[in-house]
Short mmCIF file of C-alpha atoms in Angstrom, two decimals:
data_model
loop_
_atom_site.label_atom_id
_atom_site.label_comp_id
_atom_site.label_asym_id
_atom_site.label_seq_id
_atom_site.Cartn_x
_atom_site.Cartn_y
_atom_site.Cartn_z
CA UNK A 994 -41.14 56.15 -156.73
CA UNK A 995 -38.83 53.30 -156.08
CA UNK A 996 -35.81 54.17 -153.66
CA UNK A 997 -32.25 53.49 -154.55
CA UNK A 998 -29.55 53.35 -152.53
CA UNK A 999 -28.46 56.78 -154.46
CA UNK A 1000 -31.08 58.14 -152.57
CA UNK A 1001 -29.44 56.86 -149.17
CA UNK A 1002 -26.49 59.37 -149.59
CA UNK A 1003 -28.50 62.13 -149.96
CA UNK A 1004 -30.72 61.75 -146.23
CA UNK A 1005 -28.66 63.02 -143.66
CA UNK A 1006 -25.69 62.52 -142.24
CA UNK A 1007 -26.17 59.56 -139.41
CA UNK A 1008 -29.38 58.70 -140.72
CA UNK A 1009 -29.93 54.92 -140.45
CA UNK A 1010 -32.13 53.38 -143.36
CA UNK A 1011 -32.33 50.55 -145.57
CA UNK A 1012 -34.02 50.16 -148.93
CA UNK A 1013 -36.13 47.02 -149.73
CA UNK A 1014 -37.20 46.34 -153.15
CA UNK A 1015 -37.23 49.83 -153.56
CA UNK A 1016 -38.94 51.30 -150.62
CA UNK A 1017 -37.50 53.04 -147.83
CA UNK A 1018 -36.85 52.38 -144.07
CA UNK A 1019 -35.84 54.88 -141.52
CA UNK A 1020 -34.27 53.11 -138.62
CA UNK A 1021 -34.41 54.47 -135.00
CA UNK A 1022 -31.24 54.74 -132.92
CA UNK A 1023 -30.76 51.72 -131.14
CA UNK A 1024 -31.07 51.38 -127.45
CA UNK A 1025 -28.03 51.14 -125.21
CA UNK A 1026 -28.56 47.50 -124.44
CA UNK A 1027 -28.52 46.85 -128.81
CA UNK A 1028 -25.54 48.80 -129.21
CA UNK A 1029 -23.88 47.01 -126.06
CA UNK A 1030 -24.55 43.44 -127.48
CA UNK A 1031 -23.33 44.71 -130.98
CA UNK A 1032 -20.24 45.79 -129.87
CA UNK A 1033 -19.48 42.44 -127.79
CA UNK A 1034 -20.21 40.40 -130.61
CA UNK A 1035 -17.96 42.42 -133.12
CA UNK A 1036 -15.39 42.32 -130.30
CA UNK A 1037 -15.30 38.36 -129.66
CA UNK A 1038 -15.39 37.82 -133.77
CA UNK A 1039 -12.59 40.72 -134.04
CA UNK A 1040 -10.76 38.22 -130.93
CA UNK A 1041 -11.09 35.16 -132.80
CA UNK A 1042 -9.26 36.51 -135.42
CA UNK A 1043 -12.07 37.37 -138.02
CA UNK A 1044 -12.63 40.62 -140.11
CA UNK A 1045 -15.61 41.71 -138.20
CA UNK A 1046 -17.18 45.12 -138.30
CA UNK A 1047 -20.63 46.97 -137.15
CA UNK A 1048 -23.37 48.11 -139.68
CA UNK A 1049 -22.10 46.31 -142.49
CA UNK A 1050 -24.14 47.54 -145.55
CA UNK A 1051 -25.12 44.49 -147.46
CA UNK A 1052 -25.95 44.97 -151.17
CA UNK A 1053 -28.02 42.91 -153.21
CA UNK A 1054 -29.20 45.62 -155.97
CA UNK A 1055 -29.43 49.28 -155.78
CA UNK A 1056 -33.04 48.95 -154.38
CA UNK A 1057 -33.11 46.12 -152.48
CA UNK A 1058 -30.29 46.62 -149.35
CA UNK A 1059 -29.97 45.71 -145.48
CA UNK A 1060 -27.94 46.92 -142.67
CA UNK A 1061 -26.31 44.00 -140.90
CA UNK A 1062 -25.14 45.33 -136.96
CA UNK A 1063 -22.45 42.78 -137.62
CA UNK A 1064 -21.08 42.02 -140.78
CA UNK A 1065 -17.45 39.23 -141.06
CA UNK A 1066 -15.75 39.25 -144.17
CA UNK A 1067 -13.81 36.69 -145.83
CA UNK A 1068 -10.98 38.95 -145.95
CA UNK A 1069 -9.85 42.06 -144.77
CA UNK A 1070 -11.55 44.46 -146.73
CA UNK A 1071 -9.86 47.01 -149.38
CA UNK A 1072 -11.52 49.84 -149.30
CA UNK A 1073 -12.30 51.32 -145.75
CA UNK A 1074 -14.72 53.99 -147.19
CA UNK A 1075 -17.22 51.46 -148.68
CA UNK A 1076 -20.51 51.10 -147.15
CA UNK A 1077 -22.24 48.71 -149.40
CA UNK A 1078 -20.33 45.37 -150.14
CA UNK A 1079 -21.12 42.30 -152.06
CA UNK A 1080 -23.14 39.38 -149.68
CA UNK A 1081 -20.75 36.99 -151.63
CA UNK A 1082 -17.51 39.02 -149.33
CA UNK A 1083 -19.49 38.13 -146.32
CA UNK A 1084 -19.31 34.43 -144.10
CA UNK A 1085 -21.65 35.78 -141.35
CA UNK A 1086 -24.05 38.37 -140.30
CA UNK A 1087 -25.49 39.24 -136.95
CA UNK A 1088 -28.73 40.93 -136.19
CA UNK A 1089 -29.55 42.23 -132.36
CA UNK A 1090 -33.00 42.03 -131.78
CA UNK A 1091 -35.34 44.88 -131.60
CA UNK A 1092 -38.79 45.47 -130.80
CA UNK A 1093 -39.09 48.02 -134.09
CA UNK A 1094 -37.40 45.11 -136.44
CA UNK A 1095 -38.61 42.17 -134.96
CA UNK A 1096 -40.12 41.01 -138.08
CA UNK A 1097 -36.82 41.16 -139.99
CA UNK A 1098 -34.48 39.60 -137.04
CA UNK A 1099 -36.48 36.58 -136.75
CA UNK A 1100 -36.50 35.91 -140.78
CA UNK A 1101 -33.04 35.86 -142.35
CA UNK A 1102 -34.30 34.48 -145.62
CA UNK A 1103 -32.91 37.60 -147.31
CA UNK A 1104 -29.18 36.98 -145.94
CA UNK A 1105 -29.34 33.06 -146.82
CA UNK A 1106 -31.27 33.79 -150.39
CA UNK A 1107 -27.83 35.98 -150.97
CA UNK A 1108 -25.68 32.71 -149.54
CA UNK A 1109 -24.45 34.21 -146.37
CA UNK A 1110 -22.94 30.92 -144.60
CA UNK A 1111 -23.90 31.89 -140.99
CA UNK A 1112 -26.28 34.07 -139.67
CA UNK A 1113 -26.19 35.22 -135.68
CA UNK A 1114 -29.13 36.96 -133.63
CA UNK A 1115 -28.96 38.14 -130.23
CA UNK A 1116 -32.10 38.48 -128.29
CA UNK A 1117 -32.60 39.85 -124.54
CA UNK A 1118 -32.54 37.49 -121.69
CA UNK A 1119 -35.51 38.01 -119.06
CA UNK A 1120 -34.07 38.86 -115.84
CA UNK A 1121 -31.00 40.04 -117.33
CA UNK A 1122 -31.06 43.24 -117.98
CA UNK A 1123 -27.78 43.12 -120.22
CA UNK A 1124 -27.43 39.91 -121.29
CA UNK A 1125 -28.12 38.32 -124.69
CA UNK A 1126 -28.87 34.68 -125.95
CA UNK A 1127 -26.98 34.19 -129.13
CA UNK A 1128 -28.74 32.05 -131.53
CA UNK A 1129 -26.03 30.62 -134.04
CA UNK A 1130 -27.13 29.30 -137.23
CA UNK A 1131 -25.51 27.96 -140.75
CA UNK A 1132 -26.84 27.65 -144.24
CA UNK A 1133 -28.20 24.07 -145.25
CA UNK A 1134 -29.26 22.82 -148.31
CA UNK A 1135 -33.07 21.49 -148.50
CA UNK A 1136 -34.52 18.75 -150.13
CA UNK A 1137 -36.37 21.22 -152.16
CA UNK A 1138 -33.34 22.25 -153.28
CA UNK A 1139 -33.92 25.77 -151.75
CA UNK A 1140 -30.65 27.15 -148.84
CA UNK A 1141 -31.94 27.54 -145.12
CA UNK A 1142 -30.63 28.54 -142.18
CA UNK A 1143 -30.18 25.65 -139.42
CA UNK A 1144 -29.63 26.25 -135.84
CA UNK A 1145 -26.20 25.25 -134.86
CA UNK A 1146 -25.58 26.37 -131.67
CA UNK A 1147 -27.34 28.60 -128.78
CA UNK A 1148 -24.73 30.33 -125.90
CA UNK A 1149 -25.58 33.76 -123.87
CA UNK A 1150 -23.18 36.46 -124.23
CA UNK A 1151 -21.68 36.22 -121.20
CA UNK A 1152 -20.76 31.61 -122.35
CA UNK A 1153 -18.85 33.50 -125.17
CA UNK A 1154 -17.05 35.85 -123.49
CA UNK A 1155 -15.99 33.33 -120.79
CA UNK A 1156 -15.31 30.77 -123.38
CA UNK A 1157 -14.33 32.26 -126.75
CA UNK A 1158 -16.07 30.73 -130.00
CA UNK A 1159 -14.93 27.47 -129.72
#
């Protein structure tokens, strides 16, 4: 049985999951530090005058979906009661690393396959028990002729908040 996002509405209320290619993930509440990190990063995007917003469905078919913990639009959005938008309405995603989704944090193909200019992940600093590097990257062409994400920039957190996103 292949999983649709049709299927999504009908789990339960608050229930976090994604479908890829048609199978189903359950995802476990996040931890405070991943919710903490997810809010700063909505919050400096939000300051710098972006449409930013947290657990951004991301839609490529109706089996195949992802939740981004930050999701910045081109625009402001129309329709505050959609949860599944088009990857071609999004300029950047950002993923807070987890232990459970390690896998999928550390390979964005799937968000620069669906041409999502920038893609953002946070990771835990050692030593710091809230901090966060922030690993900034943008989508390059190959000579393959295939899209990639680059790194562009790495700052903690704490460089952003200080500094903005300049």
């Amino acid at each position: 049985m292949a999983f649709t996002i049709a299927d999504l509405e009908e789990l339960p209320r608050g229930t976090r999951a994604e479908v890829h290619d048609g199978n189903l993930y359950v995802i476990f509440p996040a931890r405070l530090w991943h919710q903490y990190v997810e809010q700063k990063l909505c919050n400096l995007l939000e300051q710098a005058g972006r449409f930013a917003f947290t657990q951004v469905g991301v839609l490529n078919t109706a089996k195949d979906t992802r939740v981004a913990e930050v999701g910045v639009f081109y625009d402001q959005p129309t329709d505050p009661n959609a949860a599944w938008h088009d990857p071609a309405a999004l300029a950047l995603v950002a993923e807070v690393w987890s232990p459970s989704s390690d896998k999928k944090d550390r390979n964005p193909s799937w968000y620069a396959e669906r041409g999502i200019p920038e893609y953002w992940l946070a990771e835990p600093i050692e030593g710091d028990p809230w901090g966060a590097l922030v690993t900034m990257y943008e989508l390059a062409n190959t000579l393959a002729g295939s899209t990639e994400y680059v790194e562009r920039r790495r700052a903690t957190l704490a460089e952003l908040q200080l500094n903005g996103l300049s």
